Amino acid sequence: IYVRPRDCYETPSWIWRFYVAREVLTLDAHSSAMNAITPSYLTLASGQGASDIPHGTRIWLNPAYGGGRECGIGPALEALVGIAVRQRGCTLVALIPNLSYMSLFHHHVMGAHEVHYLRHKVTFSNPFMAGQLNESFSPQIVAIWRPGVPPDASPQWVASEAAPPVG
């Protein structure tokens, strides 16, 4: 399977370790063998979609930021929130940029149960980029959707307790 180098950014460990433990996550929805944070994962090339995810799965998502109609933040949220969360009773925890000016934010994030803003700058590494770190272009949030219908009110916004190691 060919893996595009630009899709191999790794989730910073200080973020995923906190949320894997807090939410007991079992599936990484957009990853590869190189950057999966859970033993079970789906790749964009696998052909598996949200309807293939078992009922009640606890899902992590750090989506590819680009890629057009088939991958990217909007299509990932559309499939996972619309099918995995709403129809299959899954929990979704997603690390995404705080793009409050975009329609995908209002359509999906405002229907989450919780939104955690990260107080620390997020830097992504990519093994194909010779150790270079890529600083996020915008502040990052972690949005959490719980099974069932969307909440009646806007999501609860809280400061995340996840923090990078000191030193």
Short mmCIF file of C-alpha atoms in Angstrom, two decimals:
data_model
loop_
_atom_site.label_atom_id
_atom_site.label_comp_id
_atom_site.label_asym_id
_atom_site.label_seq_id
_atom_site.Cartn_x
_atom_site.Cartn_y
_atom_site.Cartn_z
CA ILE A 1 0.00 0.00 0.00
CA TYR A 2 1.36 3.39 -0.98
CA VAL A 3 1.30 5.99 1.77
CA ARG A 4 1.49 9.65 0.78
CA PRO A 5 4.20 11.34 2.87
CA ARG A 6 2.02 14.39 3.44
CA ASP A 7 -0.56 12.17 5.19
CA CYS A 8 1.92 10.79 7.74
CA TYR A 9 1.98 13.52 10.34
CA GLU A 10 1.97 12.05 13.82
CA THR A 11 -0.36 13.14 16.58
CA PRO A 12 1.72 14.61 19.43
CA SER A 13 1.92 11.97 22.17
CA TRP A 14 0.94 14.37 24.94
CA ILE A 15 -2.43 14.82 23.26
CA TRP A 16 -3.29 11.28 22.27
CA ARG A 17 -2.09 9.66 25.49
CA PHE A 18 -4.35 11.92 27.51
CA TYR A 19 -7.45 11.23 25.38
CA VAL A 20 -6.83 7.51 24.86
CA ALA A 21 -6.75 7.13 28.65
CA ARG A 22 -9.62 9.54 29.38
CA GLU A 23 -12.02 8.20 26.74
CA VAL A 24 -10.73 4.58 26.49
CA LEU A 25 -10.27 4.88 22.71
CA THR A 26 -9.93 1.67 20.70
CA LEU A 27 -9.84 2.68 17.01
CA ASP A 28 -7.78 5.27 15.11
CA ALA A 29 -9.91 6.23 12.12
CA HIS A 30 -7.38 7.99 9.83
CA SER A 31 -3.92 6.54 10.25
CA SER A 32 -1.38 4.03 9.04
CA ALA A 33 0.87 1.43 10.61
CA MET A 34 3.39 4.25 11.02
CA ASN A 35 1.28 6.66 13.06
CA ALA A 36 -1.69 4.78 14.55
CA ILE A 37 -2.29 5.54 18.23
CA THR A 38 -4.44 2.47 18.93
CA PRO A 39 -3.84 -1.18 18.03
CA SER A 40 -6.85 -1.08 15.69
CA TYR A 41 -6.84 1.50 12.92
CA LEU A 42 -8.31 2.35 9.53
CA THR A 43 -6.31 3.78 6.66
CA LEU A 44 -7.71 6.01 3.95
CA ALA A 45 -6.67 3.36 1.42
CA SER A 46 -8.34 0.44 3.25
CA GLY A 47 -11.73 0.98 1.67
CA GLN A 48 -13.38 0.63 5.05
CA GLY A 49 -15.76 3.36 6.05
CA ALA A 50 -17.82 4.52 9.00
CA SER A 51 -20.48 1.87 8.31
CA ASP A 52 -17.83 -0.85 8.83
CA ILE A 53 -16.99 0.32 12.35
CA PRO A 54 -18.53 -1.94 15.02
CA HIS A 55 -21.32 -0.53 17.19
CA GLY A 56 -20.11 1.21 20.34
CA THR A 57 -16.51 1.67 19.21
CA ARG A 58 -14.56 4.53 20.82
CA ILE A 59 -12.83 6.32 17.94
CA TRP A 60 -9.86 8.70 17.67
CA LEU A 61 -9.60 11.00 14.64
CA ASN A 62 -6.75 13.24 13.58
CA PRO A 63 -7.88 13.73 9.97
CA ALA A 64 -5.75 14.56 6.98
CA TYR A 65 -6.16 18.31 6.57
CA GLY A 66 -6.22 18.34 2.79
CA GLY A 67 -6.95 15.90 0.05
CA GLY A 68 -10.14 17.10 -1.54
CA ARG A 69 -13.54 15.47 -1.55
CA GLU A 70 -12.65 12.01 -0.29
CA CYS A 71 -10.42 12.79 2.65
CA GLY A 72 -9.93 15.78 4.82
CA ILE A 73 -11.61 17.27 7.82
CA GLY A 74 -15.11 17.85 6.40
CA PRO A 75 -15.59 14.44 4.76
CA ALA A 76 -14.14 12.65 7.80
CA LEU A 77 -16.50 14.42 10.20
CA GLU A 78 -19.46 13.94 7.84
CA ALA A 79 -18.95 10.17 7.77
CA LEU A 80 -17.91 9.56 11.34
CA VAL A 81 -20.39 11.86 13.08
CA GLY A 82 -23.23 11.09 10.68
CA ILE A 83 -22.83 7.32 10.59
CA ALA A 84 -20.52 6.03 13.37
CA VAL A 85 -21.82 8.32 16.14
CA ARG A 86 -25.45 8.94 15.19
CA GLN A 87 -26.29 5.52 13.68
CA ARG A 88 -23.82 3.07 15.23
CA GLY A 89 -23.59 4.36 18.81
CA CYS A 90 -19.89 5.18 18.70
CA THR A 91 -17.99 7.88 20.55
CA LEU A 92 -15.74 10.11 18.44
CA VAL A 93 -12.82 12.18 19.77
CA ALA A 94 -11.26 14.39 17.09
CA LEU A 95 -8.20 16.62 17.08
CA ILE A 96 -8.99 19.36 14.59
CA PRO A 97 -8.05 22.97 13.90
CA ASN A 98 -10.29 25.62 15.42
CA LEU A 99 -11.65 26.86 12.11
CA SER A 100 -14.73 28.59 13.46
CA TYR A 101 -15.13 30.60 10.24
CA MET A 102 -15.78 27.47 8.15
CA SER A 103 -19.14 25.84 7.56
CA LEU A 104 -17.81 22.42 8.64
CA PHE A 105 -17.20 23.90 12.07
CA HIS A 106 -20.76 25.13 12.44
CA HIS A 107 -22.25 22.01 10.89
CA HIS A 108 -20.26 19.45 12.91
CA VAL A 109 -18.36 20.93 15.85
CA MET A 110 -21.31 22.91 17.17
CA GLY A 111 -23.15 19.55 17.36
CA ALA A 112 -20.48 17.98 19.58
CA HIS A 113 -21.07 17.31 23.26
CA GLU A 114 -17.76 18.79 24.39
CA VAL A 115 -15.05 20.94 22.87
CA HIS A 116 -11.67 21.13 24.59
CA TYR A 117 -9.39 23.93 23.53
CA LEU A 118 -5.70 23.12 23.77
CA ARG A 119 -3.82 25.73 25.75
CA HIS A 120 -0.48 24.76 24.25
CA LYS A 121 0.81 25.18 20.69
CA VAL A 122 0.54 21.94 18.75
CA THR A 123 3.49 20.78 16.67
CA PHE A 124 3.25 17.79 14.35
CA SER A 125 6.16 15.61 13.26
CA ASN A 126 6.42 13.58 10.08
CA PRO A 127 8.95 10.73 9.70
CA PHE A 128 9.22 11.49 5.98
CA MET A 129 10.29 15.07 6.66
CA ALA A 130 13.68 14.26 8.26
CA GLY A 131 12.76 15.19 11.78
CA GLN A 132 11.28 18.58 10.92
CA LEU A 133 8.40 19.74 13.07
CA ASN A 134 5.39 21.40 11.53
CA GLU A 135 3.66 23.95 13.74
CA SER A 136 -0.10 23.98 13.38
CA PHE A 137 -1.46 26.84 11.28
CA SER A 138 -4.26 27.53 13.77
CA PRO A 139 -5.18 26.76 17.37
CA GLN A 140 -6.30 23.17 17.86
CA ILE A 141 -9.35 21.76 19.62
CA VAL A 142 -10.46 18.30 20.63
CA ALA A 143 -14.15 17.80 19.92
CA ILE A 144 -16.07 14.90 21.46
CA TRP A 145 -19.30 13.46 20.09
CA ARG A 146 -21.16 10.92 22.21
CA PRO A 147 -23.65 8.32 20.89
CA GLY A 148 -27.16 9.28 19.95
CA VAL A 149 -28.79 12.48 18.87
CA PRO A 150 -26.95 15.80 18.96
CA PRO A 151 -27.28 17.84 22.15
CA ASP A 152 -29.96 20.54 22.26
CA ALA A 153 -27.48 23.23 23.30
CA SER A 154 -24.09 24.31 21.99
CA PRO A 155 -21.21 22.12 23.19
CA GLN A 156 -19.55 22.70 26.52
CA TRP A 157 -16.19 24.45 25.95
CA VAL A 158 -13.46 23.63 28.47
CA ALA A 159 -9.70 23.96 28.66
CA SER A 160 -8.06 20.62 28.00
CA GLU A 161 -6.01 19.14 30.80
CA ALA A 162 -3.63 17.61 28.24
CA ALA A 163 -0.20 19.24 28.39
CA PRO A 164 3.17 18.67 26.75
CA PRO A 165 5.98 17.33 28.91
CA VAL A 166 7.97 19.97 30.77
CA GLY A 167 11.62 20.26 29.90
#
